[in-house]
């Protein structure tokens, strides 16, 4: 995300419809949703895009194996992705499908533009192709002369007429872009890999196929009925066609994207091909392309074809959607791989969510009810707790930068430091003794300090756990809104008199839950 901009555009990859979603897909989508929700709450005009990638040989083969037409199969699986995101309350503004008519029109227009620019020429492709990765490889890159260097599966030999994009012409321009835009690719280690890859030289890219027909046709003006677009050209362009590129242009004011969120498996496509295509089209380049690591099981990448995937719906149903969101965002530093473990998830729920957050809310309800008939006044907080308030505000000042740098786990760690300040204050000042000693003003100031901290934390965590935060919001009678965000987070104001309403325990303790074995579909 970029400071000082009014429109924010965040995208997830569009997922292949060869099979249903697993937690890897949920992870990317939940990070994007969190950033979008955060951005909206701070008052920025935000557009979140997700969708499905439906063309190409892989989908055609998957459909055939199930005795369906590619479109029938795509309709079914795309519907399942969409239903899952709706179930997960993902706040997308558009769900694009690459079989959408406007998308196809936009892709054809882009092809025409690149062709007019002189960046496309006709030739013949001879080499190797990995269908699961939808990627061309020269022989020199194969493992043991046959296997895909990315996924390890067997490649197929391809020899066909093809149009090519002059990627080699963009080497220097790409290197210049990387150099001039420090954070265009995050994390930095990944950026270095991309820079080195480009420095080793880029070959022109085959961008049309003639050996099958499940794809966007070339524009009529090319008069090439045998050719369909290479699925990655078609897919990458979704980020602009979703805004109306080549059709009504309605939302093009959101371009360029602030963040393309992707997994590290598809960073090269996004950090090399995509900016080159955009340069060819004369469009501005995205501000950030952020690549996260993989969720693994027993150290192996979770993937549909390996059959070792965890079903996100099953996890969310068993443990709660917000707890699952928190776990995914908190557990693994952005960019690193993480092994999915139910034990780690349960520990997070019982410790971070149950003890540190949920229990603090219980303490607010308990203390305010017992001592002050649920009425809390912030009148004396500054007088008695300036030190704690300063510490909290100091942490809040640093928070936004963690989001800009995609350090979501650090963002959450810092918020938990705020909760520690609150829990520690209760233990240090012992409100029960203050009351016993007749120091009611001091006890009230302490309860109000904790209530104020909880209000700020609720505003800060709304993007992470939007459903549970509704309970906190009800308890504190605090509306989660941009104006309250400005008031209590940006301007550091304190609550006025607050009436506390009792709510259910936020995160009851969880004992062992037995999930079924990982499921594929
Ligand atoms: O690549 N851990 O679609 P796809 C974390 N259609 N994230 C994972 C993951 C894992 N084990 N497995 C998948 C495609 N993902 C193309 C994208 S975009 C123009 C076209 C997530 O269905 C991660 O975001 O194979 C990864 O990049 C994406 O799913 C790949 O999804």
Coordinates of C-alpha atoms and ligand atoms in Angstrom, one line a residue:
X1 CA 0.0 0.0 0.0
X2 CA 1.2 3.5 -0.6
X3 CA 1.0 6.4 1.8
X4 CA -0.8 9.5 0.5
X5 CA -3.0 7.8 -2.1
X6 CA -6.8 7.9 -2.2
X7 CA -7.5 4.8 -4.3
X8 CA -6.1 1.5 -3.2
X9 CA -6.2 -1.6 -5.4
X10 CA -5.4 -5.0 -4.0
X11 CA -5.4 -8.3 -5.9
X12 CA -5.1 -12.0 -5.2
X13 CA -4.0 -14.4 -7.9
X14 CA -6.9 -15.8 -9.9
X15 CA -6.9 -19.4 -9.0
X16 CA -6.9 -22.3 -11.5
X17 CA -10.2 -24.2 -11.6
X18 CA -8.6 -27.6 -11.9
X19 CA -9.6 -28.4 -8.4
X20 CA -11.1 -26.9 -5.2
X21 CA -9.3 -24.5 -2.9
X22 CA -7.0 -25.5 0.0
X23 CA -5.5 -23.4 2.8
X24 CA -2.8 -22.0 0.5
X25 CA -5.5 -20.3 -1.5
X26 CA -7.3 -19.2 1.6
X27 CA -4.0 -17.8 3.0
X28 CA -3.4 -15.5 0.0
X29 CA -7.0 -14.4 -0.1
X30 CA -7.2 -13.8 3.7
X31 CA -4.1 -11.6 3.6
X32 CA -5.5 -9.6 0.8
X33 CA -8.8 -9.3 2.6
X34 CA -7.1 -8.1 5.7
X35 CA -5.2 -5.4 3.9
X36 CA -8.3 -4.3 2.0
X37 CA -10.4 -4.1 5.2
X38 CA -7.6 -2.2 7.0
X39 CA -7.3 0.2 4.1
X40 CA -11.1 0.8 4.0
X41 CA -11.2 1.4 7.7
X42 CA -8.5 4.1 7.4
X43 CA -10.8 5.8 4.9
X44 CA -9.1 4.9 1.6
X45 CA -11.2 4.1 -1.4
X46 CA -10.4 0.4 -1.8
X47 CA -11.0 -2.2 -4.5
X48 CA -10.2 -5.9 -3.8
X49 CA -10.1 -8.3 -6.7
X50 CA -10.1 -12.0 -6.7
X51 CA -11.4 -14.6 -9.2
X52 CA -10.6 -17.7 -11.3
X53 CA -8.2 -18.6 -14.1
X54 CA -10.2 -20.9 -16.4
X55 CA -8.3 -21.4 -19.7
X56 CA -5.4 -23.5 -20.7
X57 CA -4.3 -27.0 -21.3
X58 CA -4.4 -28.0 -17.6
X59 CA -8.1 -27.1 -17.2
X60 CA -9.0 -28.7 -20.5
X61 CA -7.3 -31.9 -19.4
X62 CA -8.9 -31.9 -15.9
X63 CA -12.4 -31.3 -17.5
X64 CA -11.8 -34.1 -20.0
X65 CA -10.8 -36.5 -17.2
X66 CA -14.2 -35.9 -15.6
X67 CA -16.2 -36.2 -18.8
X68 CA -17.1 -32.5 -18.8
X69 CA -16.6 -29.6 -21.2
X70 CA -14.0 -27.1 -20.0
X71 CA -16.7 -24.5 -19.5
X72 CA -19.0 -26.8 -17.5
X73 CA -16.1 -27.8 -15.3
X74 CA -14.9 -24.2 -14.9
X75 CA -18.4 -23.1 -13.9
X76 CA -18.6 -25.7 -11.3
X77 CA -15.2 -25.1 -9.7
X78 CA -15.3 -21.3 -10.1
X79 CA -18.6 -21.4 -8.3
X80 CA -17.0 -23.4 -5.4
X81 CA -14.2 -20.8 -5.1
X82 CA -16.7 -18.0 -5.0
X83 CA -18.9 -19.8 -2.5
X84 CA -15.9 -20.4 -0.2
X85 CA -14.9 -16.8 -0.3
X86 CA -18.5 -15.8 0.4
X87 CA -18.6 -18.2 3.3
X88 CA -15.3 -16.7 4.6
X89 CA -16.8 -13.3 4.2
X90 CA -14.0 -12.1 1.9
X91 CA -14.8 -8.5 1.1
X92 CA -14.0 -8.7 -2.6
X93 CA -15.3 -5.9 -4.8
X94 CA -15.1 -8.0 -7.9
X95 CA -14.8 -11.7 -8.7
X96 CA -13.4 -12.0 -12.2
X97 CA -13.6 -15.1 -14.4
X98 CA -11.3 -15.3 -17.4
X99 CA -14.3 -16.7 -19.3
X100 CA -16.1 -13.4 -18.8
X101 CA -16.9 -11.7 -22.1
X102 CA -15.4 -8.3 -21.0
X103 CA -12.2 -10.0 -19.9
X104 CA -11.8 -11.7 -23.3
X105 CA -12.4 -8.4 -25.1
X106 CA -9.8 -6.7 -23.0
X107 CA -7.2 -9.4 -23.6
X108 CA -7.7 -9.2 -27.3
X109 CA -7.4 -5.4 -27.2
X110 CA -4.1 -5.8 -25.3
X111 CA -2.8 -8.2 -27.8
X112 CA -3.6 -5.8 -30.6
X113 CA -1.9 -2.9 -28.8
X114 CA 1.3 -5.0 -28.2
X115 CA 1.3 -6.1 -31.8
X116 CA 0.9 -2.5 -33.0
X117 CA 3.8 -1.5 -30.8
X118 CA 5.9 -4.1 -32.6
X119 CA 6.4 -6.3 -29.6
X120 CA 4.8 -9.4 -31.1
X121 CA 6.0 -11.5 -34.0
X122 CA 5.1 -14.9 -35.4
X123 CA 7.4 -17.9 -35.2
X124 CA 7.5 -21.5 -34.1
X125 CA 8.0 -22.8 -30.6
X126 CA 10.0 -25.9 -30.1
X127 CA 10.7 -26.9 -26.6
X128 CA 9.2 -28.3 -23.4
X129 CA 6.0 -27.5 -21.6
X130 CA 4.9 -28.3 -18.1
X131 CA 1.1 -28.5 -18.1
X132 CA 0.6 -28.3 -14.3
X133 CA 2.7 -25.1 -14.2
X134 CA 1.5 -23.9 -17.6
X135 CA 5.1 -22.9 -18.3
X136 CA 7.6 -23.3 -21.2
X137 CA 11.1 -24.5 -20.5
X138 CA 14.2 -24.7 -22.7
X139 CA 15.9 -28.1 -22.6
X140 CA 18.8 -26.5 -20.6
X141 CA 16.5 -25.8 -17.6
X142 CA 15.0 -29.3 -17.3
X143 CA 16.0 -31.7 -14.5
X144 CA 17.3 -35.0 -15.8
X145 CA 16.5 -33.9 -19.4
X146 CA 12.8 -34.4 -18.8
X147 CA 11.4 -33.0 -15.6
X148 CA 10.0 -29.5 -14.7
X149 CA 12.5 -27.5 -12.7
X150 CA 9.6 -25.9 -10.7
X151 CA 7.3 -28.9 -9.8
X152 CA 9.4 -31.9 -10.7
X153 CA 6.8 -33.4 -12.9
X154 CA 7.4 -34.7 -16.5
X155 CA 7.2 -32.1 -19.2
X156 CA 5.8 -32.6 -22.7
X157 CA 7.6 -31.8 -26.0
X158 CA 5.9 -29.0 -27.9
X159 CA 6.5 -28.0 -31.5
X160 CA 3.9 -25.6 -32.9
X161 CA 3.3 -22.3 -34.7
X162 CA 3.2 -19.5 -32.1
X163 CA 3.3 -15.8 -31.7
X164 CA 6.1 -14.4 -29.5
X165 CA 6.4 -11.5 -27.2
X166 CA 9.7 -9.7 -27.4
X167 CA 10.5 -10.1 -23.7
X168 CA 14.3 -9.9 -24.4
X169 CA 13.7 -6.2 -25.4
X170 CA 12.6 -5.5 -21.8
X171 CA 15.6 -6.7 -19.9
X172 CA 17.2 -3.3 -19.3
X173 CA 13.8 -1.6 -18.7
X174 CA 12.9 -4.2 -16.1
X175 CA 16.3 -3.9 -14.4
X176 CA 15.9 -0.1 -14.3
X177 CA 12.4 -0.5 -12.8
X178 CA 13.7 -2.8 -10.1
X179 CA 16.5 -0.4 -9.3
X180 CA 14.4 2.7 -9.1
X181 CA 11.6 1.1 -7.0
X182 CA 13.1 -0.3 -4.0
X183 CA 10.0 -2.0 -2.7
X184 CA 8.4 -3.0 -6.0
X185 CA 9.0 -6.7 -5.1
X186 CA 8.6 -7.8 -1.5
X187 CA 10.2 -9.4 0.4
X188 CA 13.6 -8.1 -0.6
X189 CA 15.3 -11.5 -0.8
X190 CA 12.8 -12.5 -3.4
X191 CA 13.5 -9.3 -5.3
X192 CA 17.2 -10.2 -5.5
X193 CA 16.3 -13.6 -7.0
X194 CA 14.3 -11.9 -9.7
X195 CA 17.0 -9.3 -10.5
X196 CA 19.5 -12.1 -10.8
X197 CA 17.3 -14.1 -13.0
X198 CA 16.7 -11.1 -15.4
X199 CA 20.4 -10.3 -15.4
X200 CA 21.1 -13.8 -16.7
X201 CA 19.1 -12.9 -19.9
X202 CA 15.5 -13.2 -21.0
X203 CA 14.3 -15.1 -23.9
X204 CA 11.3 -14.1 -26.0
X205 CA 8.0 -15.6 -24.7
X206 CA 5.6 -17.8 -26.7
X207 CA 2.2 -16.2 -26.2
X208 CA -0.1 -18.3 -28.3
X209 CA -0.8 -22.0 -28.7
X210 CA -2.2 -23.9 -31.6
X211 CA -2.3 -27.5 -30.3
X212 CA -5.6 -27.1 -28.4
X213 CA -8.4 -24.5 -28.4
X214 CA -9.4 -23.9 -24.8
X215 CA -8.3 -20.2 -24.6
X216 CA -9.1 -16.7 -25.7
X217 CA -8.9 -16.4 -29.4
X218 CA -6.5 -14.0 -31.0
X219 CA -8.2 -10.7 -32.1
X220 CA -10.1 -11.0 -35.3
X221 CA -7.8 -8.5 -36.9
X222 CA -5.0 -11.0 -36.7
X223 CA -7.0 -13.5 -38.8
X224 CA -5.5 -16.5 -37.0
X225 CA -8.4 -18.7 -36.0
X226 CA -6.1 -21.6 -35.0
X227 CA -4.4 -19.6 -32.2
X228 CA -5.5 -19.2 -28.6
X229 CA -3.6 -17.0 -26.2
X230 CA -1.1 -18.4 -23.8
X231 CA -2.9 -18.8 -20.5
X232 CA -0.5 -16.6 -18.5
X233 CA -1.0 -13.6 -20.9
X234 CA -4.7 -14.1 -20.6
X235 CA -4.5 -14.5 -16.8
X236 CA -2.2 -11.6 -15.9
X237 CA -4.3 -9.2 -17.9
X238 CA -7.2 -9.9 -15.5
X239 CA -5.8 -7.3 -13.2
X240 CA -6.6 -4.6 -15.7
X241 CA -9.6 -6.1 -17.5
X242 CA -11.3 -6.4 -14.1
X243 CA -11.2 -2.6 -13.9
X244 CA -12.7 -2.3 -17.4
X245 CA -9.5 -2.2 -19.6
X246 CA -10.6 -2.7 -23.2
X247 CA -14.3 -2.4 -22.3
X248 CA -16.0 0.3 -20.2
X249 CA -12.8 1.5 -18.4
X250 CA -15.1 2.2 -15.5
X251 CA -12.7 1.5 -12.7
X252 CA -9.4 2.2 -14.4
X253 CA -8.8 5.0 -11.9
X254 CA -7.8 2.3 -9.5
X255 CA -4.9 1.4 -11.8
X256 CA -1.9 0.9 -11.0
X257 CA -2.4 -1.8 -8.4
X258 CA -1.0 -1.0 -5.0
X259 CA -0.4 -4.7 -4.1
X260 CA -0.5 -7.8 -6.2
X261 CA -0.4 -10.5 -3.6
X262 CA 0.9 -13.8 -4.9
X263 CA 2.6 -17.0 -3.7
X264 CA 6.3 -17.3 -4.4
X265 CA 5.5 -20.0 -7.0
X266 CA 4.2 -17.4 -9.4
X267 CA 6.4 -14.5 -8.6
X268 CA 8.4 -14.7 -11.9
X269 CA 5.2 -14.3 -13.9
X270 CA 4.2 -11.3 -11.9
X271 CA 7.6 -9.6 -11.5
X272 CA 9.0 -10.2 -15.0
X273 CA 6.3 -10.9 -17.6
X274 CA 3.6 -8.7 -16.2
X275 CA 5.6 -5.5 -15.9
X276 CA 7.0 -6.1 -19.4
X277 CA 3.5 -6.5 -20.8
X278 CA 2.4 -3.3 -19.0
X279 CA 5.4 -1.4 -20.4
X280 CA 4.4 -2.6 -23.8
X281 CA 0.9 -1.4 -23.3
X282 CA 2.1 2.0 -21.9
X283 CA 0.4 1.5 -18.6
X284 CA 1.8 2.4 -15.2
X285 CA 3.4 -0.5 -13.2
X286 CA 2.1 -1.9 -10.0
X287 CA 3.5 -0.4 -6.8
X288 CA 4.2 -3.7 -5.0
X289 CA 4.2 -7.3 -5.9
X290 CA 4.3 -9.2 -2.7
X291 CA 5.2 -12.9 -2.6
X292 CA 4.4 -15.0 0.4
X293 CA 5.8 -18.5 1.2
X294 CA 4.2 -21.8 1.1
X295 CA 2.1 -23.8 3.6
X296 CA 3.6 -27.2 3.8
X297 CA 2.8 -30.5 5.3
X298 CA 5.7 -32.4 6.7
X299 CA 7.9 -30.0 4.8
X300 CA 6.3 -30.6 1.4
X301 CA 4.4 -27.8 -0.5
X302 CA 0.7 -28.4 0.0
X303 CA -0.7 -28.8 -3.4
X304 CA -3.8 -30.3 -5.0
X305 CA -1.8 -32.7 -7.2
X306 CA 0.2 -34.1 -4.2
X307 CA -3.0 -34.8 -2.3
X308 CA -1.6 -33.4 0.9
X309 CA -3.9 -30.4 1.2
X310 CA -5.8 -29.2 4.2
X311 CA -9.4 -28.1 3.6
X312 CA -9.8 -24.5 4.8
X313 CA -13.5 -24.8 5.3
X314 CA -13.1 -27.8 7.6
X315 CA -10.5 -25.9 9.7
X316 CA -12.6 -22.8 9.9
X317 CA -15.7 -24.8 10.8
X318 CA -13.9 -26.6 13.6
X319 CA -11.9 -23.7 15.1
X320 CA -13.8 -20.6 14.0
X321 CA -13.2 -18.4 11.0
X322 CA -11.6 -15.5 12.9
X323 CA -9.3 -17.8 14.9
X324 CA -8.2 -19.4 11.6
X325 CA -7.6 -16.0 10.0
X326 CA -5.6 -14.9 13.0
X327 CA -3.5 -18.0 13.0
X328 CA -2.7 -17.7 9.3
X329 CA -1.7 -14.1 9.6
X330 CA 0.2 -14.5 12.8
X331 CA 2.0 -17.8 12.6
X332 CA 4.4 -17.3 9.8
X333 CA 6.5 -14.3 8.8
X334 CA 5.4 -13.1 5.4
X335 CA 7.6 -14.7 2.7
X336 CA 8.6 -17.7 4.8
X337 CA 7.2 -21.2 4.5
X338 CA 5.2 -22.6 7.4
X339 CA 4.2 -26.2 8.2
X340 CA 0.5 -26.4 9.1
X341 CA -0.1 -27.9 12.5
X342 CA -3.3 -28.2 14.4
X343 CA -1.4 -28.1 17.7
X344 CA 0.1 -24.7 16.8
X345 CA -3.4 -23.4 15.8
X346 CA -4.8 -24.6 19.1
X347 CA -2.0 -23.0 21.1
X348 CA -2.6 -19.7 19.4
X349 CA -6.3 -19.9 20.2
X350 CA -5.9 -20.8 23.8
X351 CA -3.0 -18.5 24.5
X352 CA -3.1 -15.4 22.3
X353 CA -6.8 -15.3 21.7
X354 CA -8.3 -16.9 24.8
X355 CA -5.9 -15.7 27.5
X356 CA -4.5 -12.4 26.2
X357 CA -7.4 -11.0 24.3
X358 CA -10.6 -12.8 25.4
X359 CA -9.8 -12.8 29.1
X360 CA -8.9 -9.1 29.0
X361 CA -12.4 -8.4 27.8
X362 CA -13.8 -10.6 30.6
X363 CA -11.8 -8.6 33.1
X364 CA -13.3 -5.3 31.7
X365 CA -16.8 -6.8 32.1
X366 CA -16.0 -8.2 35.5
X367 CA -14.3 -5.1 37.0
X368 CA -16.7 -2.5 35.5
X369 CA -19.7 -4.5 36.6
X370 CA -18.5 -5.3 40.1
X371 CA -17.1 -1.9 41.0
X372 CA -18.9 0.6 38.8
X373 CA -22.2 -0.8 37.7
X374 CA -20.9 -1.1 34.1
X375 CA -20.2 2.7 33.7
X376 CA -16.7 3.6 32.9
X377 CA -15.4 7.2 32.8
X378 CA -12.0 8.1 31.2
X379 CA -11.8 11.3 33.2
X380 CA -8.7 10.4 35.2
X381 CA -6.9 8.0 32.9
X382 CA -4.3 10.6 31.9
X383 CA -3.7 11.6 35.4
X384 CA -2.9 8.1 36.7
X385 CA -1.8 6.3 33.5
X386 CA 0.1 8.6 31.3
X387 CA 3.0 6.2 31.2
X388 CA 0.9 3.3 29.9
X389 CA -0.9 5.5 27.4
X390 CA 2.4 6.8 26.0
X391 CA 3.7 3.3 25.6
X392 CA 0.5 2.2 23.8
X393 CA 0.6 5.3 21.5
X394 CA 4.2 4.7 20.7
X395 CA 3.4 1.2 19.5
X396 CA 0.4 2.4 17.5
X397 CA 2.6 5.0 15.7
X398 CA 4.8 2.2 14.3
X399 CA 2.0 -0.1 13.3
X400 CA 1.1 1.2 9.8
X401 CA 4.6 0.7 8.5
X402 CA 4.3 -3.0 9.2
X403 CA 1.4 -3.2 6.9
X404 CA 3.1 -1.2 4.2
X405 CA 6.0 -3.6 4.4
X406 CA 3.8 -6.7 4.4
X407 CA 5.0 -7.7 7.9
X408 CA 1.5 -8.7 9.1
X409 CA 2.8 -11.0 11.7
X410 CA 4.9 -8.1 13.2
X411 CA 1.7 -5.9 13.1
X412 CA 0.0 -8.6 15.2
X413 CA 3.0 -9.1 17.5
X414 CA 3.0 -5.3 18.3
X415 CA -0.7 -5.3 19.0
X416 CA -0.1 -8.2 21.4
X417 CA 2.5 -6.0 23.2
X418 CA -0.4 -3.5 23.7
X419 CA -2.5 -6.2 25.3
X420 CA 0.4 -7.1 27.5
X421 CA 0.6 -3.5 28.8
X422 CA -3.1 -3.8 29.7
X423 CA -2.9 -7.2 31.4
X424 CA 0.3 -6.1 33.2
X425 CA -1.4 -2.9 34.5
X426 CA -4.2 -4.9 36.1
X427 CA -1.7 -7.2 37.8
X428 CA 0.5 -4.3 38.9
X429 CA -2.2 -1.9 40.2
X430 CA -4.5 -4.5 41.7
X431 CA -7.8 -2.8 41.3
X432 CA -9.4 -5.0 44.0
X433 CA -6.9 -3.5 46.5
X434 CA -7.5 0.0 45.3
X435 CA -11.2 -0.5 45.9
X436 CA -10.5 -2.0 49.3
X437 CA -8.4 1.0 50.2
X438 CA -11.1 3.4 49.1
X439 CA -9.1 4.6 46.1
X440 CA -12.1 4.5 43.8
X441 CA -10.8 7.2 41.4
X442 CA -7.7 5.3 40.8
X443 CA -9.6 2.0 40.3
X444 CA -11.9 3.8 37.8
X445 CA -8.9 5.2 36.0
X446 CA -7.4 1.7 35.7
X447 CA -10.6 0.1 34.4
X448 CA -10.9 3.0 31.9
X449 CA -7.3 2.6 30.8
X450 CA -8.0 -1.1 30.0
X451 CA -11.3 -0.2 28.3
X452 CA -9.5 2.4 26.1
X453 CA -6.8 0.0 25.2
X454 CA -9.4 -2.6 24.3
X455 CA -11.2 -0.1 22.1
X456 CA -8.0 0.8 20.3
X457 CA -7.1 -2.9 19.9
X458 CA -10.6 -3.6 18.5
X459 CA -10.1 -0.9 15.8
X460 CA -6.7 -2.3 15.0
X461 CA -7.9 -5.9 14.8
X462 CA -11.1 -5.4 12.9
X463 CA -9.4 -6.2 9.6
X464 CA -8.0 -9.4 11.1
X465 CA -11.0 -10.8 13.0
X466 CA -14.0 -8.8 11.7
X467 CA -16.6 -11.1 13.3
X468 CA -15.2 -11.4 16.8
X469 CA -14.5 -7.7 16.9
X470 CA -18.3 -7.2 16.5
X471 CA -18.6 -8.7 20.0
X472 CA -16.0 -6.4 21.4
X473 CA -17.6 -3.5 19.7
X474 CA -21.0 -4.4 21.3
X475 CA -19.4 -4.8 24.7
X476 CA -17.7 -1.4 24.6
X477 CA -20.6 0.3 22.6
X478 CA -18.0 1.3 20.1
X479 CA -18.8 1.6 16.5
X480 CA -16.0 0.3 14.2
X481 CA -15.9 3.1 11.7
X482 CA -13.4 5.4 9.9
X483 CA -14.3 8.3 12.1
X484 CA -13.6 6.3 15.2
X485 CA -10.4 5.0 13.7
X486 CA -9.4 8.6 13.1
X487 CA -10.4 9.6 16.6
X488 CA -8.9 6.8 18.7
X489 CA -6.0 5.6 16.6
X490 CA -4.8 8.5 14.5
X491 CA -5.7 11.3 17.0
X492 CA -5.1 9.2 20.0
X493 CA -8.3 10.4 21.8
X494 CA -9.8 8.7 24.7
X495 CA -13.4 7.4 25.0
X496 CA -15.9 9.5 26.7
X497 CA -18.2 7.8 29.3
X498 CA -18.8 4.3 28.3
X499 CA -21.5 1.8 29.2
X500 CA -20.2 -1.8 29.2
X501 CA -22.6 -4.5 27.8
X502 CA -22.0 -8.1 28.8
X503 CA -21.2 -10.4 25.9
X504 CA -20.3 -14.1 25.6
X505 CA -16.7 -15.3 26.1
X506 CA -14.8 -14.5 22.9
X507 CA -12.6 -17.5 22.6
X508 CA -13.6 -20.4 24.9
X509 CA -10.7 -22.8 25.6
X510 CA -10.3 -25.5 23.0
X511 CA -9.3 -29.0 23.8
X512 CA -8.2 -31.4 21.1
X513 CA -10.3 -31.3 18.0
X514 CA -9.8 -34.2 15.6
X515 CA -10.0 -33.1 12.0
X516 CA -10.4 -35.6 9.3
X517 CA -7.3 -36.5 7.3
X518 CA -6.3 -33.9 4.7
X519 CA -8.8 -33.9 1.9
X520 CA -8.3 -33.2 -1.7
X521 CA -11.9 -32.6 -2.9
Ligands
LIG1 O1 -1.0 -20.2 -10.2 N1 0.9 -22.3 0.2 O2 -3.3 -20.6 -9.8 P1 -3.2 -21.6 -8.6 C1 0.6 -21.0 0.1 N2 -3.9 -19.4 -12.0 N3 -0.1 -20.5 -1.0 C2 -0.5 -21.4 -1.9 C3 -0.1 -22.7 -1.8 C4 0.6 -23.2 -0.7 N4 0.9 -24.5 -0.5 N5 -0.6 -23.3 -2.9 C5 -1.3 -22.4 -3.7 C6 -2.2 -20.0 -10.5 N6 -1.2 -21.2 -3.0 C7 -2.6 -19.1 -11.6 C8 -2.4 -17.7 -11.1 S1 -2.6 -15.0 -11.5 C9 -2.7 -14.0 -12.8 C10 -2.7 -16.6 -12.1 C11 -1.7 -19.9 -3.5 O3 -4.6 -22.1 -8.4 C12 -0.6 -18.9 -3.8 O4 -1.2 -17.6 -3.8 O5 -2.2 -22.6 -8.8 C13 -0.2 -19.3 -5.2 O6 0.5 -18.3 -5.8 C14 -1.6 -19.5 -5.8 O7 -2.4 -20.1 -4.7 C15 -1.6 -20.4 -7.0 O8 -2.9 -20.7 -7.3

